[in-house]
């Protein structure tokens, strides 16, 4: 009984502290709030999973939207195009099996086996366009997550990269070195 009471007290005190931190974070301007919120990468990835590009809009990286929607649009276009072409070959093959040789491929493709190969060719590229669409969708989610992480990367003026050349006793000591100092 005593242990459960202590556990309940600890639970309520930690939740209150988190709520106070959240309230302090909500009072900041949006740009700073996005950079300081540790959940921003997860939110951006979730938003981009729900609606492609929404995570990039959430983090203010609007310039990636044409690439996302362009890639998804092109792959959707090629899916539609390859499906129509495969259906043309399939329809022509079905007509020839019935004995009707009045299709558009009669002069170009005299053999039925070539129609089957043409249909399979377009079906393969249709399937590849589905893979491209899914790949671009997944890259969209990954880009939103990584972009949000990079927003939180510290690039303050207090960070320095200063090479230092040790010039003392160069001739006496044959081992010349290079020191790299990082100051935070």
Coordinates of C-alpha atoms in Angstrom, one line a residue:
X1 CA 0.0 0.0 0.0
X2 CA 2.8 2.4 0.9
X3 CA 4.7 1.6 -2.3
X4 CA 1.7 2.2 -4.5
X5 CA 1.1 5.6 -2.8
X6 CA 4.7 6.6 -3.5
X7 CA 4.3 5.5 -7.1
X8 CA 1.1 7.5 -7.6
X9 CA 2.8 10.6 -6.1
X10 CA 5.8 10.3 -8.3
X11 CA 3.6 9.8 -11.4
X12 CA 1.6 13.0 -10.7
X13 CA 4.6 15.1 -9.9
X14 CA 6.4 14.1 -13.1
X15 CA 3.3 14.7 -15.3
X16 CA 3.0 18.2 -13.8
X17 CA 6.6 19.0 -14.6
X18 CA 6.2 17.9 -18.2
X19 CA 3.0 20.0 -18.5
X20 CA 4.9 23.1 -17.3
X21 CA 7.7 22.5 -19.8
X22 CA 5.1 22.1 -22.5
X23 CA 3.3 25.3 -21.5
X24 CA 6.7 27.2 -21.6
X25 CA 7.4 25.7 -25.0
X26 CA 4.0 26.8 -26.4
X27 CA 4.6 30.4 -25.4
X28 CA 7.6 30.6 -27.8
X29 CA 7.3 31.8 -31.4
X30 CA 6.5 29.0 -33.9
X31 CA 9.9 28.8 -35.6
X32 CA 11.7 28.5 -32.2
X33 CA 9.1 26.2 -30.9
X34 CA 9.6 23.8 -33.8
X35 CA 13.4 23.8 -33.3
X36 CA 13.2 23.2 -29.6
X37 CA 10.4 20.6 -29.5
X38 CA 12.0 17.1 -29.4
X39 CA 8.9 15.6 -31.0
X40 CA 9.2 17.7 -34.2
X41 CA 10.9 14.9 -36.3
X42 CA 8.3 12.4 -35.3
X43 CA 5.5 14.8 -36.0
X44 CA 6.9 15.7 -39.4
X45 CA 7.3 12.0 -40.3
X46 CA 3.7 11.3 -39.2
X47 CA 2.3 14.3 -41.1
X48 CA 4.1 13.2 -44.2
X49 CA 2.9 9.7 -43.8
X50 CA -0.7 10.9 -43.7
X51 CA -0.5 13.5 -46.4
X52 CA 2.7 13.6 -48.5
X53 CA 4.5 16.9 -48.1
X54 CA 2.7 18.0 -45.0
X55 CA 5.7 17.3 -42.8
X56 CA 7.8 19.5 -45.0
X57 CA 5.1 22.2 -44.7
X58 CA 5.1 21.8 -40.9
X59 CA 8.9 22.4 -40.7
X60 CA 8.8 25.2 -43.3
X61 CA 10.7 23.4 -46.0
X62 CA 8.4 24.3 -48.9
X63 CA 11.0 23.9 -51.6
X64 CA 10.8 20.1 -51.4
X65 CA 7.1 19.9 -52.4
X66 CA 7.6 20.1 -56.1
X67 CA 10.0 17.2 -56.0
X68 CA 7.6 15.1 -53.9
X69 CA 4.5 15.8 -56.0
X70 CA 6.4 15.8 -59.3
X71 CA 7.9 12.4 -58.6
X72 CA 4.6 10.9 -57.4
X73 CA 2.7 12.5 -60.3
X74 CA 5.2 11.2 -62.9
X75 CA 5.1 7.6 -61.5
X76 CA 1.2 7.8 -61.4
X77 CA 1.2 9.0 -65.0
X78 CA 3.4 6.1 -66.1
X79 CA 1.3 3.6 -64.2
X80 CA -1.7 4.8 -66.1
X81 CA 0.1 4.9 -69.4
X82 CA 1.6 1.4 -69.0
X83 CA -1.8 0.0 -67.9
X84 CA -3.5 1.3 -71.0
X85 CA -0.8 -0.1 -73.3
X86 CA -0.9 -3.5 -71.6
X87 CA -4.7 -3.5 -72.0
X88 CA -4.3 -2.7 -75.7
X89 CA -2.1 -5.7 -76.2
X90 CA -4.3 -8.0 -74.1
X91 CA -7.4 -6.9 -76.0
X92 CA -5.7 -7.5 -79.4
X93 CA -4.6 -11.0 -78.2
X94 CA -8.2 -11.8 -77.1
X95 CA -9.6 -10.7 -80.5
X96 CA -7.1 -12.8 -82.4
X97 CA -7.9 -15.9 -80.3
X98 CA -11.6 -15.4 -81.3
X99 CA -10.6 -15.1 -85.0
X100 CA -10.9 -11.3 -85.3
X101 CA -7.7 -9.9 -86.9
X102 CA -8.9 -6.3 -87.1
X103 CA -6.8 -4.9 -84.3
X104 CA -4.3 -2.0 -84.5
X105 CA -1.3 -4.4 -84.3
X106 CA -2.3 -6.6 -87.3
X107 CA 0.4 -5.1 -89.6
X108 CA 3.0 -4.5 -87.0
X109 CA 2.8 -7.7 -84.9
X110 CA 1.6 -10.7 -86.9
X111 CA 2.3 -13.4 -84.2
X112 CA 0.3 -13.9 -81.0
X113 CA 3.4 -14.7 -79.0
X114 CA 4.7 -11.2 -79.7
X115 CA 1.4 -9.7 -78.4
X116 CA 1.9 -11.6 -75.1
X117 CA 5.5 -10.4 -74.9
X118 CA 4.3 -6.8 -75.5
X119 CA 1.7 -7.1 -72.8
X120 CA 4.2 -8.5 -70.3
X121 CA 6.6 -5.7 -71.2
X122 CA 4.1 -3.0 -70.3
X123 CA 2.9 -4.9 -67.2
X124 CA 6.5 -5.0 -65.9
X125 CA 7.0 -1.3 -66.4
X126 CA 3.6 -0.7 -64.8
X127 CA 4.8 -2.6 -61.7
X128 CA 8.0 -0.6 -61.7
X129 CA 6.0 2.6 -61.7
X130 CA 4.2 1.3 -58.6
X131 CA 7.5 0.7 -56.9
X132 CA 8.7 4.2 -57.8
X133 CA 5.5 5.7 -56.3
X134 CA 5.9 3.8 -53.1
X135 CA 9.7 4.6 -53.0
X136 CA 9.0 8.3 -53.4
X137 CA 6.3 8.2 -50.8
X138 CA 8.7 6.5 -48.3
X139 CA 11.5 9.0 -49.2
X140 CA 9.0 11.8 -48.5
X141 CA 8.6 10.5 -44.9
X142 CA 12.3 10.0 -44.5
X143 CA 13.0 13.5 -45.8
X144 CA 10.5 15.1 -43.4
X145 CA 12.1 13.3 -40.5
X146 CA 15.7 14.0 -41.4
X147 CA 14.8 17.6 -42.3
X148 CA 13.2 18.2 -38.9
X149 CA 16.2 16.6 -37.2
X150 CA 18.5 19.0 -39.1
X151 CA 16.4 22.0 -38.0
X152 CA 17.4 21.1 -34.4
X153 CA 21.1 20.8 -35.2
X154 CA 23.0 23.4 -33.3
X155 CA 24.7 26.0 -35.6
X156 CA 25.2 28.8 -33.1
X157 CA 28.1 31.3 -33.4
X158 CA 29.7 29.8 -30.3
X159 CA 30.6 26.7 -32.2
X160 CA 34.1 27.1 -33.7
X161 CA 36.4 25.1 -35.9
X162 CA 39.9 26.4 -35.6
X163 CA 43.0 24.6 -36.9
X164 CA 46.1 25.1 -34.9
X165 CA 49.6 24.5 -36.2
X166 CA 52.2 23.6 -33.6
X167 CA 55.3 25.6 -34.6
X168 CA 57.4 25.1 -31.5
X169 CA 60.6 23.2 -32.1
X170 CA 59.8 22.1 -35.6
X171 CA 63.4 21.3 -36.4
X172 CA 64.2 19.6 -33.1
X173 CA 61.1 17.4 -33.0
X174 CA 60.6 15.4 -36.3
X175 CA 57.0 14.7 -35.5
X176 CA 55.0 17.6 -36.6
X177 CA 51.3 17.5 -35.7
X178 CA 48.1 19.2 -36.3
X179 CA 45.7 19.9 -33.4
X180 CA 41.9 20.3 -33.9
X181 CA 40.0 22.2 -31.3
X182 CA 36.2 22.2 -31.0
X183 CA 34.8 24.6 -28.5
X184 CA 31.2 24.5 -27.3

